[in-house]
Tab-separated table of N, CA and C in Angstrom:
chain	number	residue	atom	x	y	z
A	1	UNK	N	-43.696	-67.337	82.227
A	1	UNK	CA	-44.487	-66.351	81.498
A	1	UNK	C	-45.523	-67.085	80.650
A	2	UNK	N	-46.694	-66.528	80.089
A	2	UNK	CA	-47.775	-67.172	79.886
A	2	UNK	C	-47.491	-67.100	78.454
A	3	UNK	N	-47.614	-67.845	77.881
A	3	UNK	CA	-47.412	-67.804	76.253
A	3	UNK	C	-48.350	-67.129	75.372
A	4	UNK	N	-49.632	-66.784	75.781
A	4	UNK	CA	-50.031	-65.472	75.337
A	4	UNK	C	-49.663	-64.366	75.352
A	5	UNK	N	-49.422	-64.012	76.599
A	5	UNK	CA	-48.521	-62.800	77.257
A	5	UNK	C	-47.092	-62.510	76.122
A	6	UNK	N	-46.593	-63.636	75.883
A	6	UNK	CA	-45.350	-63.777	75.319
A	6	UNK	C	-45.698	-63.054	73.974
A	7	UNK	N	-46.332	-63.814	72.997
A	7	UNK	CA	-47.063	-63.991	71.849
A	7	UNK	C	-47.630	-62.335	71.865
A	8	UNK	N	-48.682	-61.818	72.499
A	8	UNK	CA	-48.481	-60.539	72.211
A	8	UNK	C	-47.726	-59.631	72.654
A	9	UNK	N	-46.399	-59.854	73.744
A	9	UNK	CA	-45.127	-58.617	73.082
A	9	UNK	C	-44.667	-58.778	72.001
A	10	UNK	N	-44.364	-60.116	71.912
A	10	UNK	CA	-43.434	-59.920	70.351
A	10	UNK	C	-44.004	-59.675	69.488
A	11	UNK	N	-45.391	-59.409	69.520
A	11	UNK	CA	-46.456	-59.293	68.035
A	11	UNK	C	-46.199	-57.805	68.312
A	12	UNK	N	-46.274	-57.113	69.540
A	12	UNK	CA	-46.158	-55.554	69.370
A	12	UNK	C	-45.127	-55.221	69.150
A	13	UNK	N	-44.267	-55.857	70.139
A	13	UNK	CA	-42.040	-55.240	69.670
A	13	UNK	C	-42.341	-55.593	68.233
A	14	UNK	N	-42.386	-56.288	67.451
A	14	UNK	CA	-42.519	-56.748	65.901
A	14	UNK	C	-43.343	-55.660	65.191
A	15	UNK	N	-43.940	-55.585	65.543
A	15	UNK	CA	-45.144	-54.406	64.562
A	15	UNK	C	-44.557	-53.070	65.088
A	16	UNK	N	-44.114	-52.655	66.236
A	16	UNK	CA	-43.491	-51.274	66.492
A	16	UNK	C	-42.332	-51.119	65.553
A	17	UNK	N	-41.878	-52.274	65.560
A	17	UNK	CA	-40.418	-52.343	64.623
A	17	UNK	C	-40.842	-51.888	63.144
A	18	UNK	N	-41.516	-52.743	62.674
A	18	UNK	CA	-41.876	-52.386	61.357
A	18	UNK	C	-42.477	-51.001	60.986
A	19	UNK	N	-43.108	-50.627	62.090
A	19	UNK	CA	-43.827	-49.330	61.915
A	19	UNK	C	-42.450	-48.081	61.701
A	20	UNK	N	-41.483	-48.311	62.558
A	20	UNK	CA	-40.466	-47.574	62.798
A	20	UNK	C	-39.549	-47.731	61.409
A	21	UNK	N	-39.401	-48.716	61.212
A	21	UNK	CA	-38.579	-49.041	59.827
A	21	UNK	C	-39.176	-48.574	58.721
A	22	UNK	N	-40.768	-48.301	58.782
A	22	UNK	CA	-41.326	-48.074	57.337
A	22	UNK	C	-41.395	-46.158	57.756
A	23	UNK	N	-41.375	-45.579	58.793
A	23	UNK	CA	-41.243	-44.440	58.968
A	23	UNK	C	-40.058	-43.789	58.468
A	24	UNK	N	-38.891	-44.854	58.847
A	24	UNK	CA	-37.454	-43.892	58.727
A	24	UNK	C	-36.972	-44.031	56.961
A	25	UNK	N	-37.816	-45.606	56.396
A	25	UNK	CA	-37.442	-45.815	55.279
A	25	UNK	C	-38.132	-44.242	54.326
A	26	UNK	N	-38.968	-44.081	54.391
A	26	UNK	CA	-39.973	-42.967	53.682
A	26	UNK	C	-39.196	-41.980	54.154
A	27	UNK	N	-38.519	-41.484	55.623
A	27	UNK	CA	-37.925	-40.331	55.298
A	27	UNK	C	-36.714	-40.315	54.978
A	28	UNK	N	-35.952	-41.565	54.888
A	28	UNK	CA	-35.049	-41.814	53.838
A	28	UNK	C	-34.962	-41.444	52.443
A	29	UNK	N	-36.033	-41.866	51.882
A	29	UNK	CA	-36.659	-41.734	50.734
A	29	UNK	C	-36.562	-40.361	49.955
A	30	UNK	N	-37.775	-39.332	51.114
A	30	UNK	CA	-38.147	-38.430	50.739
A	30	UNK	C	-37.002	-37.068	50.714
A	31	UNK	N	-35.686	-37.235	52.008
A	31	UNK	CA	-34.621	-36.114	52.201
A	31	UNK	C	-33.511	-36.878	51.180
A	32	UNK	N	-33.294	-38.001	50.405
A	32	UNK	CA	-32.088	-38.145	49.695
A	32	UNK	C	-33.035	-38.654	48.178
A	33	UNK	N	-33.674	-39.132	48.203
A	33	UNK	CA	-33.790	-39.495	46.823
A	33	UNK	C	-34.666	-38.342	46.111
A	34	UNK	N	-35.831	-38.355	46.533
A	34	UNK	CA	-36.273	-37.019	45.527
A	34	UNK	C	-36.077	-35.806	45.272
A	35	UNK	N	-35.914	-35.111	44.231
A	35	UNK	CA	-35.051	-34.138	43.878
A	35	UNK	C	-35.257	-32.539	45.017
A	36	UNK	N	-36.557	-32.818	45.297
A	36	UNK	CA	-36.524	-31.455	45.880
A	36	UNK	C	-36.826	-31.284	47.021
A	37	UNK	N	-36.481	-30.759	47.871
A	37	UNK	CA	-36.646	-30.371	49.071
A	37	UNK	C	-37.991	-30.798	49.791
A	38	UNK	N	-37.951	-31.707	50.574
A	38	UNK	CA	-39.226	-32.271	51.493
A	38	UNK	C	-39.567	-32.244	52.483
A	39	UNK	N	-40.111	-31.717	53.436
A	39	UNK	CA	-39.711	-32.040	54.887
A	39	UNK	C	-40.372	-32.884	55.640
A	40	UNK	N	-39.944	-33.813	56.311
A	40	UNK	CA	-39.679	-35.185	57.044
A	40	UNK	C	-40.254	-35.342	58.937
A	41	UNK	N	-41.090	-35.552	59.186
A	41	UNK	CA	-41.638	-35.598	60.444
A	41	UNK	C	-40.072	-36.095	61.382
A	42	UNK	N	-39.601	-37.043	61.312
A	42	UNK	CA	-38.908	-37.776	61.420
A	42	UNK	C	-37.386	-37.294	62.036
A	43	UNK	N	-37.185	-36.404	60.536
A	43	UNK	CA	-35.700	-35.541	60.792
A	43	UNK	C	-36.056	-34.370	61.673
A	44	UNK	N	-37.267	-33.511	60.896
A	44	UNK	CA	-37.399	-32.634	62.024
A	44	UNK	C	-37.170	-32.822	63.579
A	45	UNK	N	-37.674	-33.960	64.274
A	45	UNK	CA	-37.933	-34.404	65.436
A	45	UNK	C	-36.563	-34.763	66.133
A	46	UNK	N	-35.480	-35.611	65.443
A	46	UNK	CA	-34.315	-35.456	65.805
A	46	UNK	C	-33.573	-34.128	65.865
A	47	UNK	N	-33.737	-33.420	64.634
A	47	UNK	CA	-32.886	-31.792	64.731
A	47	UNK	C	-33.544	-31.799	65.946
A	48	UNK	N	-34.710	-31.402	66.434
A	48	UNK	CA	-35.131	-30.349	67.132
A	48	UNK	C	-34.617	-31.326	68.412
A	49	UNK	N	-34.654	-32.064	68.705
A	49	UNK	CA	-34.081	-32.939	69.883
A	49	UNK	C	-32.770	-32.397	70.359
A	50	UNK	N	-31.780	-32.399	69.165
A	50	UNK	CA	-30.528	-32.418	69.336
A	50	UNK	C	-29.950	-30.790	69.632
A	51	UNK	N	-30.793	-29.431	68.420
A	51	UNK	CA	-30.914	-28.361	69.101
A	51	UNK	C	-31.224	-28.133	70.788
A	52	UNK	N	-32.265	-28.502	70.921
A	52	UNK	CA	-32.641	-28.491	72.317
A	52	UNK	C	-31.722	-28.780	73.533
A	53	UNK	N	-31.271	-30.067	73.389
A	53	UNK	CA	-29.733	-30.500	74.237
A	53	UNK	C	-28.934	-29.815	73.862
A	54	UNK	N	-28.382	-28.929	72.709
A	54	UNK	CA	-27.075	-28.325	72.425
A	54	UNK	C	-27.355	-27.065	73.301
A	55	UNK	N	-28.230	-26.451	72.539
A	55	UNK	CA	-28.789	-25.391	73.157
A	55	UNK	C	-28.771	-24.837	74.947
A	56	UNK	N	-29.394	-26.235	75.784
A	56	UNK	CA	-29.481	-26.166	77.053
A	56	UNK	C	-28.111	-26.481	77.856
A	57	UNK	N	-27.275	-27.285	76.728
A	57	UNK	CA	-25.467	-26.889	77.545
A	57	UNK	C	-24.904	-25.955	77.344
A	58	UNK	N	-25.213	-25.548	76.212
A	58	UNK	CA	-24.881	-23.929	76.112
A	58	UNK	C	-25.061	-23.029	76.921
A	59	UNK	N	-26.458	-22.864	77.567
A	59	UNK	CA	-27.015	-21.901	78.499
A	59	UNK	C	-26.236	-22.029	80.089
A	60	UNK	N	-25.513	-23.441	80.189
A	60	UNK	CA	-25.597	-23.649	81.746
A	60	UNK	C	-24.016	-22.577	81.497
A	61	UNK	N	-23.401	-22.409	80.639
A	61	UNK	CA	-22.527	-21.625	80.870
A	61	UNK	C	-22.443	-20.007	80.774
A	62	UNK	N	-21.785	-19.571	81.430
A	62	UNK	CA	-22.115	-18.067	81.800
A	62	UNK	C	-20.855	-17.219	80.245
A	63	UNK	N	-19.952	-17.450	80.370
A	63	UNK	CA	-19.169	-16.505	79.090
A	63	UNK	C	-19.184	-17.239	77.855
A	64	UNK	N	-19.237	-16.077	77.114
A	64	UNK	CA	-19.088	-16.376	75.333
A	64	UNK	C	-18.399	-17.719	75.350
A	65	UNK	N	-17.080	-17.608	75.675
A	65	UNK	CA	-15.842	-18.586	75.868
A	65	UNK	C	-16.117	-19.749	76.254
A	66	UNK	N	-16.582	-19.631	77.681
A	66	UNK	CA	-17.005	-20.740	77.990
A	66	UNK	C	-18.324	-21.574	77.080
A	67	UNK	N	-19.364	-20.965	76.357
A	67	UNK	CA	-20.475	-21.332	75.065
A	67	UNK	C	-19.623	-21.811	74.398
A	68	UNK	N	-18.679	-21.027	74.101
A	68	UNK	CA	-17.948	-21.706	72.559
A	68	UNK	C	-17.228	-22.993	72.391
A	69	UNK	N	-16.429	-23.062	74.224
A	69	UNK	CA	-15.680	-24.416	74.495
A	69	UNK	C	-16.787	-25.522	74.491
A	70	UNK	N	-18.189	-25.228	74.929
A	70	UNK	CA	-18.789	-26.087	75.083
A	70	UNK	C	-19.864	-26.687	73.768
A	71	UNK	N	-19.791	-25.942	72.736
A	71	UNK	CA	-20.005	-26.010	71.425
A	71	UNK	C	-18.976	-26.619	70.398
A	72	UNK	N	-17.932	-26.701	70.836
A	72	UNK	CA	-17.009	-26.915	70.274
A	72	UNK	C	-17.093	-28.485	70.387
């Protein structure tokens, strides 16, 4: 591998990293430390992720019962 080539992934994996760390640190920040209610690019994006998958195993089942076992 060419040592430039090299030199700029790890300059981007490195700077994506930091970018990501200074994102989650701030919505760290903003949903536990300050007193009032904030809302967070960040968290939103996971809830809505994780709704979405709950949501769509939910649907593949046909009875209440069967929703609920699979919610459960």
């Amino acid at each position: 591998m060419n040592l430039t080539a090299e030199l700029a992934s790890r300059g981007f994996a490195f700077t994506l990293g930091a970018l990501l760390f200074l994102i989650v640190t701030i919505s760290l920040m903003r949903t536990v430390i300050v007193p009032r209610p904030l809302r967070s690019l960040y968290t939103d994006a996971v809830m809505w992720i994780i709704i979405t998958v709950v949501r769509t195993i939910a649907l593949t089942r046909r009875t209440y019962t069967a929703r609920d076992a699979a919610l459960a």
